[in-house]
Short mmCIF file of C-alpha atoms in Angstrom, two decimals:
data_model
loop_
_atom_site.label_atom_id
_atom_site.label_comp_id
_atom_site.label_asym_id
_atom_site.label_seq_id
_atom_site.Cartn_x
_atom_site.Cartn_y
_atom_site.Cartn_z
CA LEU A 1 -0.19 0.15 -0.38
CA ASP A 2 1.14 3.99 -0.41
CA LEU A 3 0.17 7.14 0.40
CA GLY A 4 -3.17 7.95 -1.48
CA ASP A 5 -4.54 4.26 -1.72
CA ILE A 6 -8.12 4.54 -0.91
CA ILE A 7 -8.82 0.99 0.95
CA GLY A 8 -12.20 -0.98 2.73
CA ALA A 9 -11.43 -2.79 6.23
CA ASP A 10 -13.56 -5.06 7.35
CA GLY A 11 -13.06 -6.19 10.95
CA CYS A 12 -14.40 -5.74 14.78
CA LEU A 13 -14.95 -2.61 15.92
CA GLY A 14 -14.37 -1.20 19.17
CA ARG A 15 -12.18 1.12 22.16
CA THR A 16 -8.43 1.06 22.77
CA LYS A 17 -6.95 1.48 26.82
CA THR A 18 -7.12 4.93 26.46
CA ASN A 19 -10.30 4.76 24.76
CA GLU A 20 -9.57 5.75 21.30
CA LEU A 21 -12.18 4.04 18.54
CA THR A 22 -10.55 1.67 16.44
CA LEU A 23 -10.97 -0.85 13.56
CA TRP A 24 -9.38 -4.02 14.55
CA ALA A 25 -8.80 -4.97 10.82
CA ASP A 26 -9.47 -9.31 9.82
CA GLN A 27 -9.20 -8.21 6.19
CA VAL A 28 -8.09 -4.99 4.09
CA THR A 29 -8.82 -4.20 0.39
CA LEU A 30 -7.53 -2.43 -2.02
CA LEU A 31 -10.18 0.20 -3.57
CA SER A 32 -8.16 2.80 -5.29
CA LYS A 33 -4.86 3.11 -6.20
CA SER A 34 -3.12 6.15 -6.40
CA LEU A 35 -0.56 6.36 -8.32
CA HIS A 36 0.74 9.94 -7.45
CA ALA A 37 2.19 10.60 -4.47
CA PRO A 38 0.34 12.71 -2.40
CA PRO A 39 1.89 16.18 -1.01
CA GLU A 40 4.00 17.01 2.14
CA LYS A 41 0.96 16.17 5.17
CA TRP A 42 2.41 19.48 6.91
CA HIS A 43 3.00 21.52 4.23
CA GLY A 44 0.35 20.68 1.61
CA LEU A 45 0.41 21.88 -1.98
CA THR A 46 1.77 25.53 -1.83
CA ASP A 47 2.10 26.39 -5.19
CA VAL A 48 -0.63 28.77 -5.85
CA GLU A 49 -1.07 27.82 -10.16
CA LEU A 50 -0.26 24.10 -9.60
CA ARG A 51 -3.47 24.20 -6.79
CA TYR A 52 -5.28 25.96 -8.77
CA ARG A 53 -4.91 23.72 -12.15
CA GLN A 54 -5.24 20.64 -10.31
CA ARG A 55 -8.03 21.60 -7.52
CA TYR A 56 -8.98 17.61 -6.72
CA VAL A 57 -5.16 17.67 -5.43
CA ASP A 58 -5.44 21.18 -3.67
CA LEU A 59 -8.57 20.03 -1.44
CA PHE A 60 -7.67 16.70 -0.29
CA ALA A 61 -4.14 18.49 0.99
CA ASN A 62 -5.60 21.35 2.14
CA PRO A 63 -8.75 20.47 4.69
CA PRO A 64 -8.86 24.88 4.81
CA VAL A 65 -9.69 25.44 1.03
CA ARG A 66 -11.96 22.65 1.21
CA GLU A 67 -13.67 24.46 4.51
CA VAL A 68 -13.83 27.64 2.00
CA PHE A 69 -16.40 25.56 -0.50
CA LYS A 70 -18.45 24.28 2.29
CA GLN A 71 -18.36 27.80 3.29
CA ARG A 72 -19.21 29.40 0.42
CA SER A 73 -22.37 26.72 -0.26
CA ARG A 74 -23.77 27.61 3.42
CA ILE A 75 -23.78 31.19 2.20
CA ILE A 76 -25.47 30.38 -1.35
CA GLN A 77 -27.86 28.21 0.55
CA ALA A 78 -28.68 30.86 2.93
CA ILE A 79 -29.21 33.50 0.14
CA ARG A 80 -31.56 31.27 -1.54
CA GLU A 81 -33.57 30.79 1.61
CA TYR A 82 -33.69 34.66 3.06
CA LEU A 83 -35.52 35.49 -1.13
CA LEU A 84 -37.45 31.87 -1.09
CA SER A 85 -39.00 33.11 2.95
CA CYS A 86 -39.41 36.46 1.17
CA ASP A 87 -42.02 34.83 -1.44
CA TYR A 88 -39.21 35.31 -4.31
CA TYR A 89 -39.72 32.59 -6.93
CA GLU A 90 -36.06 31.04 -8.78
CA VAL A 91 -36.28 30.93 -11.71
CA GLU A 92 -33.34 29.99 -15.02
CA THR A 93 -33.21 32.27 -17.78
CA PRO A 94 -31.43 31.64 -21.51
CA ALA A 95 -27.20 31.65 -21.11
CA LEU A 96 -27.09 31.26 -24.44
CA GLN A 97 -28.91 34.22 -25.87
CA PRO A 98 -29.45 36.03 -29.30
CA ILE A 99 -28.98 39.53 -28.05
CA TYR A 100 -26.33 40.61 -24.49
CA GLY A 101 -27.22 42.79 -22.97
CA GLY A 102 -27.74 43.88 -19.07
CA ALA A 103 -24.16 45.43 -18.11
CA ALA A 104 -21.59 46.51 -20.12
CA ALA A 105 -19.27 43.95 -20.60
CA ARG A 106 -17.78 42.50 -24.06
CA PRO A 107 -19.01 38.74 -23.93
CA PHE A 108 -17.91 35.38 -25.83
CA THR A 109 -19.69 34.52 -29.31
CA THR A 110 -20.69 30.94 -30.20
CA HIS A 111 -22.47 29.22 -33.01
CA HIS A 112 -25.52 27.21 -33.73
CA ASN A 113 -24.71 25.16 -36.35
CA THR A 114 -28.55 23.74 -36.13
CA LEU A 115 -30.32 27.21 -36.46
CA HIS A 116 -27.11 28.50 -38.09
CA ARG A 117 -27.33 31.37 -36.11
CA ASP A 118 -24.03 33.65 -33.42
CA LEU A 119 -25.40 33.08 -30.17
CA PHE A 120 -23.88 34.95 -26.91
CA LEU A 121 -23.34 33.83 -23.39
CA ARG A 122 -24.80 35.83 -21.30
CA ILE A 123 -23.42 38.68 -19.63
CA SER A 124 -26.40 38.96 -17.39
CA PRO A 125 -29.80 38.08 -17.05
CA GLU A 126 -31.44 40.80 -16.09
CA LEU A 127 -33.53 41.99 -19.45
CA TYR A 128 -35.18 38.04 -19.21
CA LEU A 129 -35.33 38.72 -16.30
CA LYS A 130 -37.29 41.73 -16.21
CA ARG A 131 -39.33 40.24 -19.41
CA LEU A 132 -40.99 37.92 -16.12
CA LEU A 133 -42.39 40.66 -14.59
CA VAL A 134 -44.11 41.57 -17.43
CA GLY A 135 -45.27 37.96 -17.47
CA GLY A 136 -47.15 38.49 -13.83
CA PHE A 137 -44.28 37.00 -11.59
CA GLU A 138 -43.63 40.05 -9.19
CA ARG A 139 -40.76 38.29 -7.16
CA VAL A 140 -38.14 36.72 -8.65
CA PHE A 141 -33.77 35.75 -8.39
CA GLU A 142 -31.67 33.84 -10.34
CA ILE A 143 -28.41 32.15 -9.24
CA ALA A 144 -26.50 32.67 -12.91
CA ARG A 145 -23.87 31.59 -14.09
CA ASN A 146 -22.34 34.87 -16.50
CA PHE A 147 -19.76 34.82 -19.08
CA ARG A 148 -17.76 38.35 -19.45
CA ASN A 149 -14.70 38.05 -21.88
CA GLU A 150 -12.29 40.29 -20.15
CA GLY A 151 -9.33 40.56 -18.17
CA ILE A 152 -8.65 38.53 -15.19
CA SER A 153 -7.48 39.62 -11.72
CA PRO A 154 -7.95 39.08 -8.13
CA ARG A 155 -11.11 40.65 -8.55
CA HIS A 156 -12.58 38.87 -11.67
CA ASN A 157 -12.73 35.65 -13.57
CA PRO A 158 -14.30 35.50 -16.89
CA GLU A 159 -17.37 32.71 -15.04
CA PHE A 160 -18.71 33.87 -12.33
CA THR A 161 -21.43 33.77 -9.95
CA MET A 162 -24.31 36.32 -9.92
CA ILE A 163 -27.22 36.03 -7.71
CA GLU A 164 -29.66 38.63 -9.92
CA LEU A 165 -33.49 39.70 -8.20
CA TYR A 166 -36.58 41.49 -9.24
CA GLU A 167 -39.32 43.07 -7.18
CA ALA A 168 -42.42 44.43 -8.34
CA TYR A 169 -43.90 47.79 -6.54
CA ALA A 170 -40.35 48.06 -4.76
CA ASP A 171 -37.76 50.77 -5.29
CA TYR A 172 -33.48 51.03 -4.99
CA GLU A 173 -34.21 51.94 -0.99
CA VAL A 174 -36.11 48.22 -0.56
CA MET A 175 -32.86 46.70 -2.38
CA MET A 176 -30.45 48.39 0.38
CA GLU A 177 -32.37 46.19 2.50
CA ARG A 178 -32.64 43.15 0.66
CA THR A 179 -28.50 43.46 0.16
CA GLU A 180 -28.30 43.58 4.19
CA GLN A 181 -30.86 40.87 4.98
CA MET A 182 -28.94 38.92 1.99
CA VAL A 183 -25.00 38.97 3.57
CA ARG A 184 -26.81 39.15 7.21
CA ALA A 185 -28.28 36.03 6.62
CA ALA A 186 -24.98 34.59 5.07
CA ILE A 187 -23.15 35.51 8.30
CA GLU A 188 -25.97 34.38 10.42
CA ARG A 189 -25.34 30.76 8.44
CA LEU A 190 -21.48 30.76 8.01
CA ASP A 191 -21.18 31.75 12.09
CA GLY A 192 -22.67 34.85 13.25
CA ARG A 193 -19.67 37.22 13.00
CA PHE A 194 -20.32 40.73 12.08
CA ALA A 195 -17.28 42.10 12.93
CA ARG A 196 -14.83 40.13 10.44
CA ARG A 197 -11.56 40.40 9.05
CA PHE A 198 -10.60 40.32 5.28
CA GLY A 199 -7.09 41.47 4.91
CA ASP A 200 -5.80 44.34 6.15
CA HIS A 201 -8.98 45.28 7.12
CA GLU A 202 -11.50 45.03 10.09
CA LEU A 203 -14.89 45.17 9.25
CA ASP A 204 -18.38 45.42 10.50
CA PHE A 205 -21.23 44.21 8.68
CA THR A 206 -23.73 45.64 11.29
CA VAL A 207 -27.42 46.50 10.00
CA PRO A 208 -27.61 49.48 8.88
CA TRP A 209 -24.91 50.59 6.70
CA GLN A 210 -23.80 53.27 5.64
CA ARG A 211 -25.52 55.76 2.91
CA ARG A 212 -23.59 58.22 0.84
CA LYS A 213 -24.41 60.20 -2.63
CA TYR A 214 -22.25 59.71 -5.44
CA ALA A 215 -21.65 63.36 -6.09
CA ASP A 216 -21.04 63.99 -2.11
CA LEU A 217 -18.12 61.64 -2.40
CA LEU A 218 -17.29 62.91 -5.40
CA ARG A 219 -16.71 66.22 -4.37
CA GLU A 220 -15.06 65.05 -1.05
CA TYR A 221 -12.62 62.62 -2.58
CA ALA A 222 -11.73 64.02 -5.88
CA GLY A 223 -12.40 68.04 -5.33
CA VAL A 224 -14.66 68.14 -8.04
CA ASP A 225 -18.88 68.66 -8.78
CA MET A 226 -19.77 65.76 -11.48
CA GLY A 227 -22.04 68.52 -12.87
CA ASP A 228 -18.83 70.59 -14.45
CA PRO A 229 -17.44 68.47 -16.96
CA ALA A 230 -14.88 70.85 -17.50
CA THR A 231 -12.97 70.23 -14.01
CA VAL A 232 -14.05 66.80 -14.35
CA ARG A 233 -11.68 66.44 -17.27
CA ALA A 234 -9.12 68.55 -15.70
CA LYS A 235 -8.69 66.71 -12.79
CA ALA A 236 -8.86 63.27 -14.93
CA ALA A 237 -6.03 65.14 -16.38
CA GLU A 238 -3.80 65.64 -13.68
CA LEU A 239 -4.85 61.47 -13.23
CA ASP A 240 -3.37 60.54 -16.59
CA ILE A 241 -6.82 59.39 -17.43
CA ASP A 242 -7.23 59.49 -21.48
CA HIS A 243 -10.40 61.09 -21.62
CA ALA A 244 -9.81 61.93 -25.30
CA GLY A 245 -13.56 61.16 -26.82
CA MET A 246 -15.50 59.97 -23.82
CA ASP A 247 -18.54 60.71 -23.07
CA ASP A 248 -18.56 63.21 -19.86
CA ALA A 249 -20.46 61.01 -17.33
CA VAL A 250 -18.18 58.21 -18.56
CA VAL A 251 -15.50 60.72 -17.15
CA VAL A 252 -17.11 61.39 -14.41
CA ASN A 253 -17.22 57.78 -13.27
CA THR A 254 -13.87 56.66 -14.78
CA VAL A 255 -12.27 59.25 -11.33
CA PHE A 256 -15.11 58.51 -9.45
CA GLU A 257 -13.28 54.90 -9.94
CA GLU A 258 -10.25 56.12 -9.64
CA THR A 259 -10.16 58.32 -6.39
CA VAL A 260 -13.56 56.99 -4.13
CA GLU A 261 -13.52 53.77 -4.06
CA PRO A 262 -10.17 53.02 -2.85
CA HIS A 263 -11.56 54.98 0.21
CA LEU A 264 -14.83 53.01 0.93
CA ILE A 265 -13.88 50.39 3.09
CA GLN A 266 -16.72 49.66 4.95
CA PRO A 267 -19.92 48.02 3.94
CA ILE A 268 -21.79 50.91 1.89
CA PHE A 269 -24.06 52.00 -0.14
CA VAL A 270 -23.23 54.58 -2.98
CA TYR A 271 -26.73 55.96 -4.82
CA ASP A 272 -27.52 58.07 -7.61
CA TYR A 273 -25.31 58.09 -10.31
CA PRO A 274 -25.18 60.16 -12.83
CA ALA A 275 -27.94 58.79 -15.50
CA ALA A 276 -26.51 58.84 -19.05
CA ILE A 277 -24.14 55.62 -17.47
CA CYS A 278 -27.35 54.19 -16.96
CA PRO A 279 -29.59 53.31 -19.40
CA LEU A 280 -31.81 50.88 -17.30
CA THR A 281 -32.55 53.04 -14.41
CA ARG A 282 -35.55 54.74 -13.68
CA ARG A 283 -34.62 58.82 -13.47
CA HIS A 284 -34.69 60.79 -10.42
CA PRO A 285 -37.84 63.11 -9.90
CA ASP A 286 -35.74 66.00 -9.16
CA ASP A 287 -33.22 65.90 -11.19
CA PRO A 288 -33.40 63.85 -14.44
CA SER A 289 -29.22 63.92 -14.92
CA ILE A 290 -29.29 61.44 -11.85
CA ALA A 291 -30.46 58.30 -12.18
CA LEU A 292 -31.86 55.87 -9.08
CA ARG A 293 -29.73 53.84 -8.74
CA PHE A 294 -26.62 52.40 -6.40
CA GLU A 295 -23.22 50.11 -5.76
CA ALA A 296 -22.73 48.37 -2.83
CA PHE A 297 -19.16 48.34 -1.89
CA VAL A 298 -16.81 46.49 0.96
CA ALA A 299 -12.69 47.01 1.16
CA GLY A 300 -12.68 49.15 -1.86
CA MET A 301 -14.59 47.14 -3.86
CA GLU A 302 -18.53 46.66 -5.69
CA LEU A 303 -20.34 43.95 -3.84
CA GLY A 304 -23.55 45.22 -5.40
CA ASN A 305 -24.96 46.83 -8.44
CA ALA A 306 -29.28 48.16 -8.23
CA TYR A 307 -32.11 50.07 -9.70
CA THR A 308 -34.89 51.30 -9.53
CA GLU A 309 -35.78 49.81 -13.00
CA LEU A 310 -37.04 51.40 -16.13
CA ASN A 311 -40.10 50.51 -17.53
CA ASP A 312 -40.91 53.11 -19.85
CA PRO A 313 -40.97 52.05 -23.36
CA GLN A 314 -40.35 54.68 -24.70
CA ILE A 315 -37.44 56.59 -23.12
CA GLN A 316 -36.40 53.03 -22.82
CA GLU A 317 -35.87 52.40 -26.53
CA ALA A 318 -34.39 55.59 -26.57
CA ASN A 319 -31.90 55.25 -24.40
CA LEU A 320 -30.93 51.97 -25.21
CA ARG A 321 -30.47 53.29 -29.18
CA ARG A 322 -28.25 55.79 -27.82
CA GLN A 323 -26.32 52.91 -26.42
CA VAL A 324 -25.90 51.13 -29.29
CA ALA A 325 -24.74 54.59 -31.12
CA GLY A 326 -21.64 54.44 -29.17
CA GLU A 327 -22.95 57.12 -26.62
CA GLY A 328 -22.25 56.41 -22.77
CA ASP A 329 -21.10 53.45 -20.98
CA GLU A 330 -22.07 51.06 -23.90
CA THR A 331 -24.14 48.31 -22.68
CA MET A 332 -25.05 46.77 -26.10
CA ALA A 333 -23.79 46.39 -29.44
CA VAL A 334 -27.89 45.91 -31.05
CA MET A 335 -30.79 46.66 -30.14
CA ASP A 336 -33.23 43.97 -28.56
CA ASP A 337 -36.64 45.26 -29.72
CA ASP A 338 -38.15 42.20 -28.23
CA PHE A 339 -37.31 43.34 -24.92
CA VAL A 340 -39.15 46.80 -25.43
CA ARG A 341 -41.53 45.46 -26.56
CA ALA A 342 -42.40 43.92 -23.31
CA LEU A 343 -42.13 46.78 -22.08
CA GLU A 344 -44.90 48.23 -24.20
CA TYR A 345 -47.52 45.60 -22.42
CA GLY A 346 -46.59 46.82 -19.06
CA MET A 347 -43.59 46.24 -16.65
CA PRO A 348 -45.01 47.12 -13.53
CA PRO A 349 -42.61 49.48 -11.28
CA ALA A 350 -39.93 47.64 -9.59
CA GLY A 351 -36.37 47.37 -7.85
CA GLY A 352 -33.79 45.67 -9.46
CA LEU A 353 -30.46 44.02 -7.39
CA GLY A 354 -27.30 42.09 -8.71
CA VAL A 355 -24.54 40.68 -6.33
CA GLY A 356 -21.75 38.81 -7.18
CA ILE A 357 -21.42 35.74 -5.17
CA ASP A 358 -17.68 34.98 -5.65
CA ARG A 359 -16.35 38.43 -4.07
CA LEU A 360 -18.69 37.90 -1.46
CA VAL A 361 -17.28 34.51 -0.28
CA MET A 362 -14.14 36.16 -1.28
CA VAL A 363 -15.05 38.81 1.82
CA LEU A 364 -16.54 36.32 4.49
CA THR A 365 -14.12 33.59 3.94
CA ASP A 366 -11.24 36.25 4.14
CA SER A 367 -9.47 35.26 0.64
CA ALA A 368 -7.09 36.75 -0.92
CA SER A 369 -8.29 36.61 -5.19
CA ILE A 370 -11.44 36.09 -6.92
CA ARG A 371 -9.87 32.47 -8.15
CA ASP A 372 -9.64 31.33 -4.16
CA VAL A 373 -13.64 30.98 -4.16
CA ILE A 374 -13.86 29.44 -7.43
CA LEU A 375 -13.69 25.69 -7.63
CA PHE A 376 -11.83 25.27 -11.23
CA PRO A 377 -11.29 29.20 -12.27
CA LEU A 378 -9.80 29.87 -15.98
CA GLN A 379 -5.99 29.49 -16.36
CA ARG A 380 -3.62 29.88 -18.78
CA GLN A 381 -2.98 27.07 -21.44
CA VAL A 382 -0.03 25.28 -20.57
CA ASN A 383 1.94 22.31 -22.08
CA ASP A 384 2.20 19.67 -20.33
#
């Protein structure tokens, strides 16, 4: 027998003089032969890239890694149970889509041989979930695998898990409460500790979380007013941001990302974003340049995104056509006429929310990289 072999044993079960539970084996059967030596017991598998490529070895050699993925399962289950208790229905929407939309991202493209048409792996389930609101489902959610053909970093993986939910007759303030309660449910399922360490940060998830206006934070940390494009562009130049050809609102948001987001350590809702970068969002009734949108941040990292949803088909169509024309923050390359047609049948006013499951698991398990919480993250190809 070698280390790593899996055996079965028959015999008598009893206890030793030191009361240790022991099997006195009469017969041993080899169930599976290991052809590779396992990692050394005390040091485990330490090469990071090898850990991701051979996750099966990482899992049996490093019990703490196994525990992270058990915690991930508990987090997802707690969130699911919370939403079901709030009368939400869990649904499934297409992962293969003829038109991609619902987020600012580059898609993966594939081809259906029988239908002779190109399709896209979804970047978001948003537009299909809203169709369900039109169809009479007032509370829906999906725990979805999304795909974005973009870079890999400690916070980004091209394939990732997001929970997205929509609630009729709600707004983005209700979605703030849903976010807090989803995270609370996850923490209570893990260990009940609302004070948690993540890297160098001591975080406090006690409800309610802080709420700050986007414009106030931009003024505080960047020293500019988001309604003054010239000043914002001057700040962008100071930060070496290439803003030539950018829409004014995109420049504002890029400056915000550079100057404000690194300071958003404790759980916080940042609300009332520039409307021009939010084509699917209802405008503020007192200021149409402001969108009723928030993003949730923790440890300088976006955790969630939510809107008071736009349900006026004429305004929605005009917004999307501007996006297709290349204005603002690009969300789609082809007009989704069927989505607009669905809105023409009448979508109730609603709030919508998306939360990145992988990032939430990172924070709650104190994992440094998103690849530490995805069982089989995408890797560069290497020659064996």
